[in-house]
Coordinates of N, CA and C and ligand atoms in Angstrom, one line a residue:
M1 N 16.3 34.6 197.2 CA 15.0 34.7 196.7 C 14.9 35.7 195.6
I2 N 14.2 35.3 194.5 CA 14.1 36.3 193.3 C 13.1 37.3 193.6
R3 N 13.4 38.6 193.4 CA 12.4 39.6 193.6 C 11.9 40.1 192.2
Y4 N 10.6 40.2 192.1 CA 10.0 40.6 190.8 C 9.5 42.0 190.9
E5 N 9.6 42.8 189.9 CA 9.0 44.2 189.9 C 7.5 44.1 189.7
K6 N 6.8 45.1 190.1 CA 5.4 45.2 189.8 C 5.1 45.1 188.3
D7 N 4.2 44.4 187.9 CA 3.8 44.2 186.5 C 4.8 43.5 185.6
Q8 N 5.9 43.0 186.3 CA 6.9 42.3 185.5 C 6.3 41.0 185.0
R9 N 6.7 40.6 183.8 CA 6.2 39.3 183.3 C 7.4 38.4 183.1
V10 N 7.2 37.1 183.2 CA 8.3 36.2 183.0 C 7.9 35.1 182.0
P11 N 8.8 34.5 181.3 CA 8.5 33.5 180.4 C 8.3 32.1 181.0
V12 N 7.3 31.4 180.5 CA 7.1 30.1 181.0 C 6.8 29.2 179.8
T13 N 7.3 28.0 179.9 CA 7.0 27.0 178.8 C 6.3 25.7 179.5
L14 N 5.2 25.4 179.0 CA 4.5 24.3 179.6 C 3.9 23.4 178.4
T15 N 3.9 22.1 178.6 CA 3.3 21.3 177.6 C 2.0 20.8 178.2
V16 N 0.9 21.3 177.6 CA -0.5 21.0 178.2 C -1.2 20.1 177.2
N17 N -1.6 19.0 177.6 CA -2.3 18.0 176.7 C -1.6 17.8 175.4
G18 N -0.3 17.7 175.5 CA 0.5 17.4 174.3 C 0.9 18.5 173.5
R19 N 0.5 19.7 173.8 CA 0.8 20.9 173.0 C 1.7 21.9 173.9
E20 N 2.7 22.3 173.2 CA 3.6 23.2 174.0 C 3.2 24.7 173.9
Y21 N 3.2 25.3 175.1 CA 2.8 26.7 175.1 C 4.0 27.5 175.7
R22 N 4.3 28.6 175.1 CA 5.3 29.6 175.6 C 4.6 30.9 175.8
Q23 N 4.5 31.3 177.0 CA 3.8 32.5 177.3 C 4.6 33.4 178.3
W24 N 4.3 34.7 178.3 CA 4.8 35.6 179.3 C 3.7 35.8 180.3
I25 N 4.0 35.6 181.5 CA 3.0 35.6 182.5 C 3.4 36.4 183.8
E26 N 2.5 36.8 184.6 CA 2.9 37.4 185.9 C 3.4 36.3 186.8
P27 N 4.5 36.6 187.5 CA 5.1 35.5 188.3 C 4.1 34.9 189.4
R28 N 3.1 35.7 189.8 CA 2.2 35.2 190.8 C 1.1 34.4 190.3
L29 N 1.0 34.2 189.0 CA -0.2 33.5 188.4 C -0.2 32.1 188.8
L30 N -1.4 31.7 189.4 CA -1.5 30.3 189.7 C -1.7 29.4 188.5
L31 N -1.2 28.2 188.6 CA -1.4 27.2 187.5 C -2.8 27.1 187.1
S32 N -3.7 27.0 188.1 CA -5.2 26.9 187.8 C -5.7 28.1 187.0
D33 N -5.2 29.3 187.3 CA -5.6 30.4 186.5 C -5.0 30.5 185.2
F34 N -3.7 30.0 185.1 CA -3.1 29.9 183.8 C -3.9 29.0 182.9
L35 N -4.3 27.8 183.4 CA -5.0 26.9 182.5 C -6.3 27.4 182.1
R36 N -7.0 28.0 183.0 CA -8.4 28.5 182.7 C -8.4 29.8 182.0
D37 N -7.6 30.8 182.4 CA -7.7 32.1 181.9 C -6.8 32.4 180.7
E38 N -5.6 31.8 180.7 CA -4.7 32.0 179.6 C -5.0 31.0 178.4
L39 N -5.3 29.8 178.8 CA -5.4 28.7 177.8 C -6.9 28.4 177.5
G40 N -7.8 28.9 178.4 CA -9.2 28.6 178.1 C -9.6 27.2 178.4
L41 N -8.8 26.5 179.3 CA -9.1 25.1 179.6 C -10.0 25.1 180.9
T42 N -11.2 25.4 180.8 CA -12.1 25.6 181.9 C -12.6 24.3 182.6
G43 N -12.2 23.2 182.0 CA -12.5 21.9 182.7 C -11.8 21.8 184.0
T44 N -10.8 22.5 184.2 CA -10.1 22.5 185.5 C -10.9 23.5 186.4
H45 N -11.6 23.0 187.4 CA -12.4 23.8 188.2 C -11.7 24.4 189.4
V46 N -12.2 25.5 189.9 CA -11.6 26.1 191.1 C -12.6 26.3 192.2
G47 N -12.4 25.6 193.3 CA -13.4 25.7 194.4 C -12.8 26.5 195.5
C48 N -12.1 25.8 196.4 CA -11.6 26.4 197.6 C -10.4 27.3 197.4
E49 N -9.6 27.0 196.4 CA -8.3 27.7 196.2 C -7.3 27.6 197.3
H50 N -7.4 26.6 198.2 CA -6.4 26.4 199.1 C -6.1 24.9 199.4
G51 N -6.3 24.1 198.4 CA -5.8 22.7 198.4 C -6.7 21.7 199.1
V52 N -7.9 22.1 199.4 CA -8.8 21.2 200.2 C -9.7 20.4 199.3
C53 N -10.4 21.0 198.3 CA -11.5 20.4 197.6 C -11.1 19.4 196.5
G54 N -10.0 19.6 195.9 CA -9.6 18.7 194.8 C -10.2 19.1 193.4
A55 N -11.0 20.1 193.4 CA -11.7 20.4 192.1 C -10.7 20.8 191.0
C56 N -9.5 21.3 191.4 CA -8.5 21.9 190.5 C -7.5 20.9 190.1
T57 N -7.7 19.6 190.4 CA -6.7 18.5 190.2 C -6.4 18.4 188.7
I58 N -5.1 18.4 188.4 CA -4.6 18.1 187.0 C -3.5 17.0 187.2
L59 N -3.0 16.6 186.1 CA -1.9 15.7 186.2 C -0.6 16.5 185.9
L60 N 0.3 16.4 186.8 CA 1.6 17.1 186.6 C 2.7 16.0 186.4
N61 N 3.2 15.9 185.2 CA 4.2 14.9 184.9 C 3.6 13.5 185.3
G62 N 2.3 13.3 185.0 CA 1.7 12.0 185.2 C 1.0 11.8 186.6
S63 N 1.3 12.6 187.5 CA 0.7 12.4 188.9 C -0.3 13.5 189.2
P64 N -1.4 13.1 189.9 CA -2.4 14.1 190.3 C -1.8 15.2 191.2
A65 N -2.1 16.5 190.9 CA -1.6 17.6 191.7 C -2.7 18.7 191.7
R66 N -2.7 19.5 192.8 CA -3.6 20.6 193.0 C -3.1 21.8 192.2
S67 N -3.8 22.2 191.2 CA -3.2 23.3 190.4 C -3.4 24.7 191.1
C68 N -4.3 24.7 192.1 CA -4.5 26.0 192.9 C -3.3 26.2 193.9
L69 N -2.5 25.2 194.1 CA -1.4 25.4 195.1 C -0.1 25.6 194.4
K70 N -0.1 25.7 193.1 CA 1.2 25.9 192.4 C 1.1 27.2 191.5
L71 N 2.3 27.8 191.5 CA 2.4 28.9 190.5 C 2.8 28.3 189.2
A72 N 2.3 28.9 188.1 CA 2.6 28.4 186.8 C 4.1 28.3 186.6
I73 N 4.7 29.4 187.1 CA 6.2 29.5 186.8 C 7.0 28.4 187.6
D74 N 6.4 27.9 188.7 CA 7.1 26.8 189.4 C 7.1 25.5 188.7
V75 N 6.2 25.3 187.7 CA 6.2 24.1 187.0 C 6.6 24.3 185.5
D76 N 7.5 25.3 185.4 CA 8.1 25.6 184.0 C 8.7 24.3 183.5
D77 N 8.4 24.0 182.2 CA 8.9 22.8 181.5 C 8.2 21.6 181.9
G78 N 7.1 21.7 182.7 CA 6.3 20.6 183.1 C 5.4 20.1 182.0
Q79 N 4.9 18.8 182.2 CA 3.9 18.2 181.3 C 2.6 18.2 182.1
I80 N 1.6 18.8 181.6 CA 0.3 18.9 182.3 C -0.7 18.2 181.4
T81 N -1.6 17.4 182.1 CA -2.8 16.9 181.5 C -4.0 17.4 182.2
T82 N -4.9 18.0 181.5 CA -6.2 18.4 182.1 C -7.3 17.4 181.6
I83 N -8.5 17.7 182.1 CA -9.6 16.8 181.8 C -9.8 16.8 180.2
E84 N -9.5 18.0 179.6 CA -9.7 18.1 178.2 C -8.7 17.1 177.5
G85 N -7.5 17.0 178.0 CA -6.6 16.1 177.4 C -6.9 14.6 177.6
L86 N -7.5 14.3 178.7 CA -7.9 12.9 179.0 C -9.1 12.6 178.1
A87 N -9.9 13.6 177.7 CA -11.1 13.3 176.9 C -10.7 12.8 175.5
R88 N -9.4 13.0 175.1 CA -9.0 12.5 173.8 C -8.4 11.1 173.9
D89 N -8.3 10.6 175.1 CA -7.7 9.3 175.3 C -8.8 8.3 175.2
E90 N -8.6 7.3 174.4 CA -9.7 6.3 174.2 C -10.0 5.5 175.5
E91 N -8.9 5.2 176.3 CA -9.1 4.5 177.5 C -10.0 5.2 178.5
F92 N -10.1 6.5 178.3 CA -10.9 7.3 179.2 C -12.4 7.1 178.9
D93 N -12.7 6.7 177.7 CA -14.2 6.5 177.3 C -14.9 5.5 178.3
A94 N -14.2 4.4 178.7 CA -14.8 3.5 179.6 C -15.1 4.1 180.9
L95 N -14.2 4.9 181.4 CA -14.3 5.6 182.7 C -15.5 6.6 182.6
R96 N -15.5 7.3 181.5 CA -16.6 8.3 181.3 C -18.0 7.6 181.3
Q97 N -18.0 6.5 180.6 CA -19.3 5.7 180.5 C -19.7 5.1 181.8
A98 N -18.7 4.6 182.6 CA -19.0 4.1 183.9 C -19.6 5.2 184.8
F99 N -19.0 6.4 184.8 CA -19.5 7.5 185.6 C -21.0 7.8 185.2
S100 N -21.2 7.8 183.9 CA -22.5 8.2 183.4 C -23.5 7.1 183.7
E101 N -23.2 5.8 183.5 CA -24.1 4.8 183.8 C -24.5 4.6 185.3
N102 N -23.5 5.0 186.1 CA -23.7 4.7 187.5 C -24.0 6.0 188.3
H103 N -24.4 7.0 187.6 CA -24.8 8.3 188.2 C -23.7 8.8 189.2
A104 N -22.5 8.8 188.7 CA -21.4 9.2 189.6 C -21.2 10.7 189.6
L105 N -22.1 11.4 189.0 CA -22.0 12.9 189.1 C -23.4 13.5 189.0
Q106 N -23.5 14.7 189.6 CA -24.7 15.4 189.6 C -24.4 16.8 189.0
C107 N -23.9 17.7 189.8 CA -23.6 19.0 189.2 C -22.3 19.0 188.4
G108 N -21.5 18.0 188.7 CA -20.2 17.8 187.9 C -19.1 18.7 188.2
F109 N -19.2 19.5 189.3 CA -18.1 20.4 189.7 C -16.9 19.7 190.1
C110 N -17.1 18.6 190.8 CA -15.9 17.9 191.3 C -15.4 16.9 190.3
T111 N -16.2 16.6 189.3 CA -16.0 15.4 188.4 C -14.7 15.4 187.6
P112 N -14.2 16.5 187.0 CA -12.9 16.4 186.3 C -11.8 16.0 187.2
G113 N -11.7 16.6 188.4 CA -10.6 16.3 189.3 C -10.7 14.8 189.7
I114 N -11.9 14.4 190.1 CA -12.1 13.0 190.5 C -11.7 12.0 189.4
M115 N -12.2 12.3 188.2 CA -11.9 11.4 187.0 C -10.4 11.3 186.8
L116 N -9.6 12.4 186.9 CA -8.2 12.4 186.7 C -7.5 11.5 187.8
S117 N -7.9 11.7 189.0 CA -7.3 10.9 190.1 C -7.7 9.4 189.9
V118 N -8.9 9.2 189.6 CA -9.4 7.8 189.4 C -8.6 7.1 188.2
A119 N -8.5 7.9 187.1 CA -7.8 7.3 185.9 C -6.4 6.9 186.3
V120 N -5.7 7.7 187.0 CA -4.3 7.4 187.4 C -4.3 6.2 188.3
A121 N -5.2 6.2 189.3 CA -5.2 5.1 190.3 C -5.6 3.8 189.6
L122 N -6.5 3.8 188.6 CA -6.8 2.6 187.9 C -5.6 2.0 187.2
K123 N -4.7 2.8 186.8 CA -3.5 2.4 186.1 C -2.6 1.7 187.0
H124 N -2.7 2.0 188.3 CA -1.7 1.5 189.3 C -2.3 0.4 190.2
T125 N -3.6 0.1 190.0 CA -4.1 -0.9 190.9 C -4.0 -2.3 190.3
S126 N -3.9 -3.3 191.2 CA -3.8 -4.7 190.7 C -4.3 -5.5 191.8
E127 N -4.6 -6.8 191.5 CA -5.1 -7.7 192.5 C -4.1 -7.8 193.7
S128 N -2.8 -7.9 193.3 CA -1.8 -8.1 194.4 C -1.5 -6.8 195.1
D129 N -1.7 -5.7 194.5 CA -1.4 -4.4 195.1 C -2.6 -3.4 194.9
P130 N -3.7 -3.6 195.5 CA -4.9 -2.8 195.2 C -4.7 -1.4 195.8
V131 N -5.3 -0.5 195.0 CA -5.3 0.9 195.4 C -6.3 1.1 196.6
D132 N -6.0 1.9 197.5 CA -6.9 2.3 198.6 C -7.9 3.4 198.1
W133 N -9.1 3.0 197.7 CA -10.0 4.0 197.1 C -10.5 5.0 198.1
D134 N -10.5 4.7 199.3 CA -10.8 5.7 200.4 C -9.8 6.8 200.3
D135 N -8.6 6.4 200.2 CA -7.5 7.3 200.1 C -7.6 8.2 198.9
V136 N -7.8 7.6 197.7 CA -8.0 8.4 196.5 C -9.1 9.4 196.6
L137 N -10.3 8.9 197.0 CA -11.4 9.8 197.1 C -11.4 10.8 198.2
S138 N -10.6 10.5 199.2 CA -10.5 11.5 200.3 C -9.9 12.8 199.9
G139 N -9.2 12.8 198.7 CA -8.7 14.0 198.2 C -9.6 14.9 197.4
H140 N -10.9 14.5 197.4 CA -11.9 15.2 196.6 C -13.2 15.4 197.3
L141 N -13.6 16.6 197.4 CA -14.9 16.9 198.0 C -16.0 16.9 196.9
C142 N -17.0 16.0 197.1 CA -18.2 16.0 196.3 C -19.4 16.3 197.2
R143 N -20.1 17.4 196.8 CA -21.2 17.8 197.7 C -22.5 17.2 197.2
C144 N -22.5 16.4 196.1 CA -23.8 15.9 195.6 C -24.0 14.4 195.7
T145 N -23.0 13.6 195.4 CA -23.3 12.2 195.1 C -23.2 11.3 196.4
G146 N -22.6 11.8 197.5 CA -22.4 11.0 198.6 C -21.4 9.9 198.3
Y147 N -20.7 10.0 197.2 CA -19.7 9.0 196.7 C -20.2 7.6 196.4
V148 N -21.5 7.4 196.6 CA -22.0 6.0 196.3 C -21.9 5.7 194.8
G149 N -22.4 6.7 194.0 CA -22.3 6.4 192.5 C -20.9 6.4 192.0
I150 N -20.0 7.2 192.6 CA -18.6 7.2 192.2 C -18.0 5.8 192.5
R151 N -18.2 5.3 193.7 CA -17.7 4.0 194.0 C -18.3 2.9 193.1
R152 N -19.6 3.0 192.8 CA -20.2 2.1 192.0 C -19.6 2.1 190.6
A153 N -19.3 3.3 190.1 CA -18.7 3.4 188.8 C -17.3 2.7 188.7
I154 N -16.5 3.0 189.8 CA -15.2 2.4 189.8 C -15.3 0.8 189.8
K155 N -16.2 0.4 190.7 CA -16.4 -1.1 190.8 C -16.9 -1.7 189.5
A156 N -17.8 -1.0 188.8 CA -18.3 -1.5 187.6 C -17.2 -1.6 186.5
L157 N -16.4 -0.6 186.5 CA -15.3 -0.5 185.5 C -14.3 -1.6 185.8
Q158 N -14.0 -1.8 187.1 CA -13.0 -2.9 187.4 C -13.6 -4.3 187.1
A159 N -14.8 -4.4 187.4 CA -15.5 -5.7 187.1 C -15.4 -6.0 185.6
K160 N -15.6 -5.0 184.8 CA -15.6 -5.1 183.3 C -14.2 -5.4 182.8
E161 N -13.2 -4.8 183.5 CA -11.9 -5.1 183.1 C -11.2 -6.3 183.7
G162 N -12.0 -6.9 184.6 CA -11.5 -8.2 185.2 C -10.5 -7.9 186.3
G163 N -10.4 -6.6 186.8 CA -9.5 -6.3 187.9 C -10.1 -6.5 189.2
E164 N -9.4 -6.1 190.3 CA -10.0 -6.3 191.6 C -11.2 -5.2 191.7
A165 N -12.2 -5.7 192.4 CA -13.5 -4.9 192.4 C -13.8 -4.2 193.7
K166 N -12.9 -4.1 194.6 CA -13.2 -3.6 195.9 C -13.1 -2.0 195.9
A167 N -14.2 -1.4 195.6 CA -14.2 0.1 195.6 C -15.1 0.6 196.7
Ligands
FES201 S1 -9.5 24.6 194.2 FE1 -7.7 23.6 194.5 S2 -8.0 22.2 196.0 FE2 -9.8 23.3 195.9
FES202 S1 -21.2 16.1 191.5 FE1 -21.6 18.0 192.4 S2 -19.9 18.3 193.7 FE2 -19.6 16.3 193.0

């Protein structure tokens, strides 16, 4: 086990939304705090800070992950996508529009995490191998929508794209 001195800083290199960052950080810094406090990417929300609510979800090397459960140093050399990075993706426009049109958000606290998980799931779903949306959404706590609007948004998007519509 590596032991760190008090106030010691360690180097970390992370590619976030396509841009490489090299920083010196405290070894105990959470990835969620690194994104929010060091990089100013506050679209990554922090709710429970122990892996339950899903608000802090980011994509780590293309897969959804809880950024509150990881130390930034543990994902050194990783590729991270936050909601800010997805916002530059044209494919994301349709998802954003579907959420907006179907009232899939109210306060919006859970929304970045849910959108990241849904965006990845949509890429992997097909008629022959449909994604289990209960499973996807079970990783996210939304205290406002009752999930009705979120499911409606997914369904509308899939109908528009001609994919399977069971959400
Ligand atoms: S803040 Fe990370 S899961 Fe709740
Ligand atoms: S929209 Fe408020 S928590 Fe989900």
